[in-house]
């Protein structure tokens, strides 16, 4: 098992939180729920029908199952959602209907403190996870933007922190402007230091290093860098840097010799979602890296997405990270 995940699991066990898994119709989720409880990582709520779960061979010992269609909590959560959204025009009937959606139901469990964190997306698109998150949980105080990162653990790798990195934003912000890109950089630096307890070294990636190319795309990155430094001068953030300059000391010595980050970056901030999503998947598949995420940042409570191609063990890993985020919160 990967070192990073071992660390997250041990930290989660030390101060056990409650994680809700909305997708009780998915066998990977049910397998993960049992593993999380059996390993003592967190207490678990699964949303769904207990009889259907049992028919699939899952007894789920020690797991709390809540049926969003029949449980008495449904009415209370629907009323709570109505109170939250009535100023935006939501009716009581609409709020009740949304309780049919397991993502909305589970998000209300999180909002009302019945759970400390939520992990969904095994069979929902990212937008279906984010929509209730933004309507119900909303952004954290001081945050302007919800974004995401992956923790990448690359075997036999001398770069980053012994092959460990954060890549951002690989899942949420499609074409961030300079202001949004600066928010992603600062948020990911904070996430890195909270999770790892060591210094984040953030590279703002580009097809240019230190002005080797001048165009609108590189201008966006240099503007984002200036904004990030203004917002959070305490973090080591630099750019614009090509990926090899960010990672490889010998290349950094040539392309960006005076950079505090080049050649030793452990956080890579990509200029857009195309680059970030392609980048993490190439590293995951070609370098046989572990990829944990996407982990959301900027929300008012820990709520994380999954890849729809995830395994049960992936869900266990994200649940452990979510529990650690809940501890930090």
PDB file of N, CA, C and O in Angstrom, residues 81-147:
ATOM      1  N   UNK A  81     -33.601  21.980   3.420  1.00  0.00           N
ATOM      2  CA  UNK A  81     -33.197  22.445   2.100  1.00  0.00           C
ATOM      3  C   UNK A  81     -34.089  23.597   1.645  1.00  0.00           C
ATOM      4  O   UNK A  81     -33.599  24.595   1.083  1.00  0.00           O
ATOM      5  N   UNK A  82     -35.385  23.463   1.884  1.00  0.00           N
ATOM      6  CA  UNK A  82     -36.313  24.545   1.527  1.00  0.00           C
ATOM      7  C   UNK A  82     -35.939  25.845   2.231  1.00  0.00           C
ATOM      8  O   UNK A  82     -35.901  26.915   1.614  1.00  0.00           O
ATOM      9  N   UNK A  83     -35.637  25.771   3.520  1.00  0.00           N
ATOM     10  CA  UNK A  83     -35.274  26.974   4.274  1.00  0.00           C
ATOM     11  C   UNK A  83     -33.998  27.599   3.716  1.00  0.00           C
ATOM     12  O   UNK A  83     -33.869  28.828   3.667  1.00  0.00           O
ATOM     13  N   UNK A  84     -33.063  26.755   3.299  1.00  0.00           N
ATOM     14  CA  UNK A  84     -31.806  27.260   2.732  1.00  0.00           C
ATOM     15  C   UNK A  84     -32.004  27.953   1.397  1.00  0.00           C
ATOM     16  O   UNK A  84     -31.318  28.932   1.091  1.00  0.00           O
ATOM     17  N   UNK A  85     -32.951  27.446   0.591  1.00  0.00           N
ATOM     18  CA  UNK A  85     -33.045  27.872  -0.805  1.00  0.00           C
ATOM     19  C   UNK A  85     -34.316  28.644  -1.139  1.00  0.00           C
ATOM     20  O   UNK A  85     -34.498  29.059  -2.291  1.00  0.00           O
ATOM     21  N   UNK A  86     -35.193  28.884  -0.154  1.00  0.00           N
ATOM     22  CA  UNK A  86     -36.461  29.539  -0.492  1.00  0.00           C
ATOM     23  C   UNK A  86     -36.248  30.964  -1.000  1.00  0.00           C
ATOM     24  O   UNK A  86     -37.007  31.445  -1.849  1.00  0.00           O
ATOM     25  N   UNK A  87     -35.207  31.627  -0.507  1.00  0.00           N
ATOM     26  CA  UNK A  87     -34.924  32.984  -0.991  1.00  0.00           C
ATOM     27  C   UNK A  87     -34.506  32.987  -2.454  1.00  0.00           C
ATOM     28  O   UNK A  87     -34.601  34.010  -3.132  1.00  0.00           O
ATOM     29  N   UNK A  88     -34.049  31.813  -2.943  1.00  0.00           N
ATOM     30  CA  UNK A  88     -33.679  31.663  -4.360  1.00  0.00           C
ATOM     31  C   UNK A  88     -34.843  31.148  -5.196  1.00  0.00           C
ATOM     32  O   UNK A  88     -34.674  30.849  -6.384  1.00  0.00           O
ATOM     33  N   UNK A  89     -36.019  31.013  -4.568  1.00  0.00           N
ATOM     34  CA  UNK A  89     -37.208  30.617  -5.317  1.00  0.00           C
ATOM     35  C   UNK A  89     -37.591  29.158  -5.205  1.00  0.00           C
ATOM     36  O   UNK A  89     -38.563  28.722  -5.839  1.00  0.00           O
ATOM     37  N   UNK A  90     -36.871  28.377  -4.390  1.00  0.00           N
ATOM     38  CA  UNK A  90     -37.229  26.961  -4.269  1.00  0.00           C
ATOM     39  C   UNK A  90     -38.514  26.802  -3.471  1.00  0.00           C
ATOM     40  O   UNK A  90     -38.715  27.457  -2.448  1.00  0.00           O
ATOM     41  N   UNK A  91     -39.396  25.920  -3.934  1.00  0.00           N
ATOM     42  CA  UNK A  91     -40.633  25.615  -3.217  1.00  0.00           C
ATOM     43  C   UNK A  91     -40.421  24.383  -2.335  1.00  0.00           C
ATOM     44  O   UNK A  91     -39.457  23.623  -2.501  1.00  0.00           O
ATOM     45  N   UNK A  92     -41.350  24.173  -1.397  1.00  0.00           N
ATOM     46  CA  UNK A  92     -41.281  22.990  -0.543  1.00  0.00           C
ATOM     47  C   UNK A  92     -41.404  21.714  -1.374  1.00  0.00           C
ATOM     48  O   UNK A  92     -40.748  20.706  -1.075  1.00  0.00           O
ATOM     49  N   UNK A  93     -42.222  21.757  -2.410  1.00  0.00           N
ATOM     50  CA  UNK A  93     -42.392  20.578  -3.271  1.00  0.00           C
ATOM     51  C   UNK A  93     -41.088  20.254  -4.002  1.00  0.00           C
ATOM     52  O   UNK A  93     -40.691  19.083  -4.120  1.00  0.00           O
ATOM     53  N   UNK A  94     -40.404  21.300  -4.483  1.00  0.00           N
ATOM     54  CA  UNK A  94     -39.128  21.075  -5.177  1.00  0.00           C
ATOM     55  C   UNK A  94     -38.078  20.513  -4.226  1.00  0.00           C
ATOM     56  O   UNK A  94     -37.307  19.617  -4.596  1.00  0.00           O
ATOM     57  N   UNK A  95     -38.044  21.026  -3.005  1.00  0.00           N
ATOM     58  CA  UNK A  95     -37.092  20.532  -2.015  1.00  0.00           C
ATOM     59  C   UNK A  95     -37.349  19.068  -1.701  1.00  0.00           C
ATOM     60  O   UNK A  95     -36.410  18.256  -1.601  1.00  0.00           O
ATOM     61  N   UNK A  96     -38.615  18.709  -1.553  1.00  0.00           N
ATOM     62  CA  UNK A  96     -38.953  17.311  -1.273  1.00  0.00           C
ATOM     63  C   UNK A  96     -38.554  16.410  -2.443  1.00  0.00           C
ATOM     64  O   UNK A  96     -38.011  15.321  -2.243  1.00  0.00           O
ATOM     65  N   UNK A  97     -38.814  16.878  -3.653  1.00  0.00           N
ATOM     66  CA  UNK A  97     -38.461  16.078  -4.832  1.00  0.00           C
ATOM     67  C   UNK A  97     -36.957  15.854  -4.920  1.00  0.00           C
ATOM     68  O   UNK A  97     -36.497  14.772  -5.323  1.00  0.00           O
ATOM     69  N   UNK A  98     -36.152  16.845  -4.527  1.00  0.00           N
ATOM     70  CA  UNK A  98     -34.705  16.712  -4.590  1.00  0.00           C
ATOM     71  C   UNK A  98     -34.180  15.660  -3.616  1.00  0.00           C
ATOM     72  O   UNK A  98     -33.057  15.165  -3.775  1.00  0.00           O
ATOM     73  N   UNK A  99     -34.969  15.292  -2.612  1.00  0.00           N
ATOM     74  CA  UNK A  99     -34.543  14.233  -1.698  1.00  0.00           C
ATOM     75  C   UNK A  99     -34.558  12.859  -2.361  1.00  0.00           C
ATOM     76  O   UNK A  99     -34.010  11.891  -1.826  1.00  0.00           O
ATOM     77  N   UNK A 100     -35.179  12.761  -3.551  1.00  0.00           N
ATOM     78  CA  UNK A 100     -35.059  11.529  -4.345  1.00  0.00           C
ATOM     79  C   UNK A 100     -33.644  11.355  -4.881  1.00  0.00           C
ATOM     80  O   UNK A 100     -33.232  10.239  -5.218  1.00  0.00           O
ATOM     81  N   UNK A 101     -32.921  12.455  -5.001  1.00  0.00           N
ATOM     82  CA  UNK A 101     -31.545  12.446  -5.503  1.00  0.00           C
ATOM     83  C   UNK A 101     -30.611  12.153  -4.339  1.00  0.00           C
ATOM     84  O   UNK A 101     -30.509  12.932  -3.395  1.00  0.00           O
ATOM     85  N   UNK A 102     -29.916  11.025  -4.405  1.00  0.00           N
ATOM     86  CA  UNK A 102     -29.076  10.619  -3.265  1.00  0.00           C
ATOM     87  C   UNK A 102     -27.959  11.630  -2.978  1.00  0.00           C
ATOM     88  O   UNK A 102     -27.533  11.775  -1.826  1.00  0.00           O
ATOM     89  N   UNK A 103     -27.509  12.351  -4.013  1.00  0.00           N
ATOM     90  CA  UNK A 103     -26.460  13.331  -3.786  1.00  0.00           C
ATOM     91  C   UNK A 103     -26.992  14.500  -2.960  1.00  0.00           C
ATOM     92  O   UNK A 103     -26.311  14.996  -2.055  1.00  0.00           O
ATOM     93  N   UNK A 104     -28.188  14.962  -3.258  1.00  0.00           N
ATOM     94  CA  UNK A 104     -28.782  16.047  -2.476  1.00  0.00           C
ATOM     95  C   UNK A 104     -29.084  15.581  -1.051  1.00  0.00           C
ATOM     96  O   UNK A 104     -28.841  16.305  -0.076  1.00  0.00           O
ATOM     97  N   UNK A 105     -29.623  14.369  -0.930  1.00  0.00           N
ATOM     98  CA  UNK A 105     -29.944  13.835   0.398  1.00  0.00           C
ATOM     99  C   UNK A 105     -28.684  13.748   1.250  1.00  0.00           C
ATOM    100  O   UNK A 105     -28.648  14.211   2.403  1.00  0.00           O
ATOM    101  N   UNK A 106     -27.607  13.193   0.678  1.00  0.00           N
ATOM    102  CA  UNK A 106     -26.358  13.034   1.422  1.00  0.00           C
ATOM    103  C   UNK A 106     -25.724  14.385   1.744  1.00  0.00           C
ATOM    104  O   UNK A 106     -25.145  14.566   2.822  1.00  0.00           O
ATOM    105  N   UNK A 107     -25.841  15.335   0.822  1.00  0.00           N
ATOM    106  CA  UNK A 107     -25.281  16.661   1.072  1.00  0.00           C
ATOM    107  C   UNK A 107     -25.998  17.342   2.226  1.00  0.00           C
ATOM    108  O   UNK A 107     -25.383  18.054   3.027  1.00  0.00           O
ATOM    109  N   UNK A 108     -27.282  17.094   2.357  1.00  0.00           N
ATOM    110  CA  UNK A 108     -28.022  17.635   3.502  1.00  0.00           C
ATOM    111  C   UNK A 108     -27.625  16.929   4.806  1.00  0.00           C
ATOM    112  O   UNK A 108     -27.619  17.558   5.876  1.00  0.00           O
ATOM    113  N   UNK A 109     -27.273  15.657   4.751  1.00  0.00           N
ATOM    114  CA  UNK A 109     -26.730  14.989   5.940  1.00  0.00           C
ATOM    115  C   UNK A 109     -25.438  15.678   6.388  1.00  0.00           C
ATOM    116  O   UNK A 109     -25.197  15.859   7.584  1.00  0.00           O
ATOM    117  N   UNK A 110     -24.619  16.058   5.420  1.00  0.00           N
ATOM    118  CA  UNK A 110     -23.377  16.778   5.722  1.00  0.00           C
ATOM    119  C   UNK A 110     -23.678  18.171   6.258  1.00  0.00           C
ATOM    120  O   UNK A 110     -23.108  18.601   7.268  1.00  0.00           O
ATOM    121  N   UNK A 111     -24.590  18.869   5.618  1.00  0.00           N
ATOM    122  CA  UNK A 111     -24.919  20.239   6.010  1.00  0.00           C
ATOM    123  C   UNK A 111     -25.457  20.288   7.441  1.00  0.00           C
ATOM    124  O   UNK A 111     -25.163  21.242   8.194  1.00  0.00           O
ATOM    125  N   UNK A 112     -26.233  19.287   7.822  1.00  0.00           N
ATOM    126  CA  UNK A 112     -26.862  19.294   9.147  1.00  0.00           C
ATOM    127  C   UNK A 112     -25.989  18.648  10.221  1.00  0.00           C
ATOM    128  O   UNK A 112     -26.439  18.470  11.361  1.00  0.00           O
ATOM    129  N   UNK A 113     -24.754  18.295   9.873  1.00  0.00           N
ATOM    130  CA  UNK A 113     -23.819  17.772  10.862  1.00  0.00           C
ATOM    131  C   UNK A 113     -23.972  16.306  11.183  1.00  0.00           C
ATOM    132  O   UNK A 113     -23.314  15.795  12.091  1.00  0.00           O
ATOM    133  N   UNK A 114     -24.818  15.596  10.462  1.00  0.00           N
ATOM    134  CA  UNK A 114     -24.970  14.160  10.691  1.00  0.00           C
ATOM    135  C   UNK A 114     -23.800  13.377  10.114  1.00  0.00           C
ATOM    136  O   UNK A 114     -23.594  12.211  10.443  1.00  0.00           O
ATOM    137  N   UNK A 115     -23.081  14.005   9.198  1.00  0.00           N
ATOM    138  CA  UNK A 115     -21.835  13.454   8.657  1.00  0.00           C
ATOM    139  C   UNK A 115     -20.789  14.557   8.673  1.00  0.00           C
ATOM    140  O   UNK A 115     -21.120  15.747   8.639  1.00  0.00           O
ATOM    141  N   UNK A 116     -19.526  14.144   8.745  1.00  0.00           N
ATOM    142  CA  UNK A 116     -18.413  15.103   8.747  1.00  0.00           C
ATOM    143  C   UNK A 116     -17.814  15.291   7.361  1.00  0.00           C
ATOM    144  O   UNK A 116     -17.105  16.272   7.115  1.00  0.00           O
ATOM    145  N   UNK A 117     -18.080  14.345   6.467  1.00  0.00           N
ATOM    146  CA  UNK A 117     -17.551  14.433   5.112  1.00  0.00           C
ATOM    147  C   UNK A 117     -18.371  13.566   4.187  1.00  0.00           C
ATOM    148  O   UNK A 117     -19.110  12.668   4.634  1.00  0.00           O
ATOM    149  N   UNK A 118     -18.252  13.821   2.888  1.00  0.00           N
ATOM    150  CA  UNK A 118     -19.019  13.090   1.872  1.00  0.00           C
ATOM    151  C   UNK A 118     -18.080  12.687   0.744  1.00  0.00           C
ATOM    152  O   UNK A 118     -17.232  13.483   0.319  1.00  0.00           O
ATOM    153  N   UNK A 119     -18.252  11.465   0.267  1.00  0.00           N
ATOM    154  CA  UNK A 119     -17.496  10.973  -0.892  1.00  0.00           C
ATOM    155  C   UNK A 119     -18.489  10.407  -1.890  1.00  0.00           C
ATOM    156  O   UNK A 119     -19.197   9.433  -1.589  1.00  0.00           O
ATOM    157  N   UNK A 120     -18.581  11.011  -3.072  1.00  0.00           N
ATOM    158  CA  UNK A 120     -19.506  10.551  -4.108  1.00  0.00           C
ATOM    159  C   UNK A 120     -18.873  10.675  -5.477  1.00  0.00           C
ATOM    160  O   UNK A 120     -17.783  11.222  -5.634  1.00  0.00           O
ATOM    161  N   UNK A 121     -19.580  10.176  -6.476  1.00  0.00           N
ATOM    162  CA  UNK A 121     -19.101  10.300  -7.841  1.00  0.00           C
ATOM    163  C   UNK A 121     -18.722   8.989  -8.489  1.00  0.00           C
ATOM    164  O   UNK A 121     -18.289   8.968  -9.643  1.00  0.00           O
ATOM    165  N   UNK A 122     -18.895   7.865  -7.771  1.00  0.00           N
ATOM    166  CA  UNK A 122     -18.585   6.567  -8.367  1.00  0.00           C
ATOM    167  C   UNK A 122     -19.486   6.302  -9.576  1.00  0.00           C
ATOM    168  O   UNK A 122     -19.063   5.670 -10.546  1.00  0.00           O
ATOM    169  N   UNK A 123     -20.723   6.793  -9.500  1.00  0.00           N
ATOM    170  CA  UNK A 123     -21.631   6.642 -10.644  1.00  0.00           C
ATOM    171  C   UNK A 123     -22.373   7.941 -10.932  1.00  0.00           C
ATOM    172  O   UNK A 123     -23.474   7.920 -11.485  1.00  0.00           O
ATOM    173  N   UNK A 124     -21.781   9.060 -10.530  1.00  0.00           N
ATOM    174  CA  UNK A 124     -22.311  10.389 -10.856  1.00  0.00           C
ATOM    175  C   UNK A 124     -21.196  11.221 -11.494  1.00  0.00           C
ATOM    176  O   UNK A 124     -20.040  11.139 -11.076  1.00  0.00           O
ATOM    177  N   UNK A 125     -21.564  12.035 -12.469  1.00  0.00           N
ATOM    178  CA  UNK A 125     -20.595  12.952 -13.067  1.00  0.00           C
ATOM    179  C   UNK A 125     -20.211  14.028 -12.051  1.00  0.00           C
ATOM    180  O   UNK A 125     -20.966  14.312 -11.104  1.00  0.00           O
ATOM    181  N   UNK A 126     -19.054  14.634 -12.257  1.00  0.00           N
ATOM    182  CA  UNK A 126     -18.566  15.677 -11.344  1.00  0.00           C
ATOM    183  C   UNK A 126     -19.605  16.775 -11.146  1.00  0.00           C
ATOM    184  O   UNK A 126     -19.811  17.260 -10.029  1.00  0.00           O
ATOM    185  N   UNK A 127     -20.276  17.164 -12.226  1.00  0.00           N
ATOM    186  CA  UNK A 127     -21.268  18.248 -12.112  1.00  0.00           C
ATOM    187  C   UNK A 127     -22.403  17.864 -11.171  1.00  0.00           C
ATOM    188  O   UNK A 127     -22.984  18.728 -10.493  1.00  0.00           O
ATOM    189  N   UNK A 128     -22.730  16.571 -11.100  1.00  0.00           N
ATOM    190  CA  UNK A 128     -23.816  16.123 -10.237  1.00  0.00           C
ATOM    191  C   UNK A 128     -23.393  16.068  -8.768  1.00  0.00           C
ATOM    192  O   UNK A 128     -24.246  16.038  -7.875  1.00  0.00           O
ATOM    193  N   UNK A 129     -22.091  16.033  -8.531  1.00  0.00           N
ATOM    194  CA  UNK A 129     -21.561  16.156  -7.169  1.00  0.00           C
ATOM    195  C   UNK A 129     -21.456  17.631  -6.783  1.00  0.00           C
ATOM    196  O   UNK A 129     -21.817  18.040  -5.680  1.00  0.00           O
ATOM    197  N   UNK A 130     -20.970  18.439  -7.726  1.00  0.00           N
ATOM    198  CA  UNK A 130     -20.742  19.855  -7.449  1.00  0.00           C
ATOM    199  C   UNK A 130     -22.031  20.650  -7.292  1.00  0.00           C
ATOM    200  O   UNK A 130     -22.086  21.597  -6.505  1.00  0.00           O
ATOM    201  N   UNK A 131     -23.061  20.290  -8.041  1.00  0.00           N
ATOM    202  CA  UNK A 131     -24.285  21.094  -8.022  1.00  0.00           C
ATOM    203  C   UNK A 131     -24.879  21.198  -6.624  1.00  0.00           C
ATOM    204  O   UNK A 131     -25.099  22.309  -6.122  1.00  0.00           O
ATOM    205  N   UNK A 132     -25.128  20.065  -5.926  1.00  0.00           N
ATOM    206  CA  UNK A 132     -25.615  20.204  -4.551  1.00  0.00           C
ATOM    207  C   UNK A 132     -24.574  20.814  -3.614  1.00  0.00           C
ATOM    208  O   UNK A 132     -24.934  21.532  -2.662  1.00  0.00           O
ATOM    209  N   UNK A 133     -23.301  20.559  -3.867  1.00  0.00           N
ATOM    210  CA  UNK A 133     -22.254  21.143  -3.016  1.00  0.00           C
ATOM    211  C   UNK A 133     -22.319  22.662  -3.053  1.00  0.00           C
ATOM    212  O   UNK A 133     -22.283  23.330  -2.023  1.00  0.00           O
ATOM    213  N   UNK A 134     -22.436  23.230  -4.251  1.00  0.00           N
ATOM    214  CA  UNK A 134     -22.430  24.690  -4.393  1.00  0.00           C
ATOM    215  C   UNK A 134     -23.733  25.315  -3.919  1.00  0.00           C
ATOM    216  O   UNK A 134     -23.738  26.457  -3.448  1.00  0.00           O
ATOM    217  N   UNK A 135     -24.826  24.585  -4.025  1.00  0.00           N
ATOM    218  CA  UNK A 135     -26.113  25.128  -3.596  1.00  0.00           C
ATOM    219  C   UNK A 135     -26.316  25.005  -2.090  1.00  0.00           C
ATOM    220  O   UNK A 135     -27.006  25.833  -1.490  1.00  0.00           O
ATOM    221  N   UNK A 136     -25.726  23.998  -1.478  1.00  0.00           N
ATOM    222  CA  UNK A 136     -26.015  23.702  -0.075  1.00  0.00           C
ATOM    223  C   UNK A 136     -24.806  24.007   0.830  1.00  0.00           C
ATOM    224  O   UNK A 136     -24.934  24.714   1.831  1.00  0.00           O
ATOM    225  N   UNK A 137     -23.653  23.475   0.493  1.00  0.00           N
ATOM    226  CA  UNK A 137     -22.469  23.658   1.342  1.00  0.00           C
ATOM    227  C   UNK A 137     -21.828  25.020   1.098  1.00  0.00           C
ATOM    228  O   UNK A 137     -21.396  25.707   2.023  1.00  0.00           O
ATOM    229  N   UNK A 138     -21.752  25.413  -0.162  1.00  0.00           N
ATOM    230  CA  UNK A 138     -21.198  26.702  -0.595  1.00  0.00           C
ATOM    231  C   UNK A 138     -19.707  26.806  -0.270  1.00  0.00           C
ATOM    232  O   UNK A 138     -19.115  25.893   0.302  1.00  0.00           O
ATOM    233  N   UNK A 139     -19.114  27.914  -0.660  1.00  0.00           N
ATOM    234  CA  UNK A 139     -17.674  28.077  -0.475  1.00  0.00           C
ATOM    235  C   UNK A 139     -17.347  28.381   0.983  1.00  0.00           C
ATOM    236  O   UNK A 139     -18.156  28.926   1.727  1.00  0.00           O
ATOM    237  N   UNK A 140     -16.133  28.034   1.365  1.00  0.00           N
ATOM    238  CA  UNK A 140     -15.661  28.300   2.721  1.00  0.00           C
ATOM    239  C   UNK A 140     -15.396  29.798   2.890  1.00  0.00           C
ATOM    240  O   UNK A 140     -15.130  30.507   1.913  1.00  0.00           O
ATOM    241  N   UNK A 141     -15.460  30.293   4.125  1.00  0.00           N
ATOM    242  CA  UNK A 141     -15.119  31.698   4.361  1.00  0.00           C
ATOM    243  C   UNK A 141     -13.716  32.018   3.828  1.00  0.00           C
ATOM    244  O   UNK A 141     -12.771  31.266   4.072  1.00  0.00           O
ATOM    245  N   UNK A 142     -13.631  33.095   3.072  1.00  0.00           N
ATOM    246  CA  UNK A 142     -12.344  33.485   2.497  1.00  0.00           C
ATOM    247  C   UNK A 142     -12.029  32.858   1.159  1.00  0.00           C
ATOM    248  O   UNK A 142     -11.047  33.223   0.512  1.00  0.00           O
ATOM    249  N   UNK A 143     -12.850  31.903   0.732  1.00  0.00           N
ATOM    250  CA  UNK A 143     -12.639  31.252  -0.571  1.00  0.00           C
ATOM    251  C   UNK A 143     -13.566  31.872  -1.615  1.00  0.00           C
ATOM    252  O   UNK A 143     -14.741  32.101  -1.352  1.00  0.00           O
ATOM    253  N   UNK A 144     -13.008  32.119  -2.798  1.00  0.00           N
ATOM    254  CA  UNK A 144     -13.795  32.658  -3.898  1.00  0.00           C
ATOM    255  C   UNK A 144     -14.166  31.588  -4.915  1.00  0.00           C
ATOM    256  O   UNK A 144     -14.994  31.829  -5.794  1.00  0.00           O
ATOM    257  N   UNK A 145     -13.528  30.426  -4.812  1.00  0.00           N
ATOM    258  CA  UNK A 145     -13.600  29.454  -5.894  1.00  0.00           C
ATOM    259  C   UNK A 145     -13.507  28.044  -5.331  1.00  0.00           C
ATOM    260  O   UNK A 145     -12.733  27.789  -4.404  1.00  0.00           O
ATOM    261  N   UNK A 146     -14.282  27.128  -5.894  1.00  0.00           N
ATOM    262  CA  UNK A 146     -14.103  25.703  -5.627  1.00  0.00           C
ATOM    263  C   UNK A 146     -13.255  25.119  -6.744  1.00  0.00           C
ATOM    264  O   UNK A 146     -13.541  25.321  -7.928  1.00  0.00           O
ATOM    265  N   UNK A 147     -12.192  24.453  -6.373  1.00  0.00           N
ATOM    266  CA  UNK A 147     -11.324  23.800  -7.349  1.00  0.00           C
ATOM    267  C   UNK A 147     -10.968  22.412  -6.827  1.00  0.00           C
ATOM    268  O   UNK A 147     -11.551  21.944  -5.850  1.00  0.00           O
TER     269      UNK A 147
END
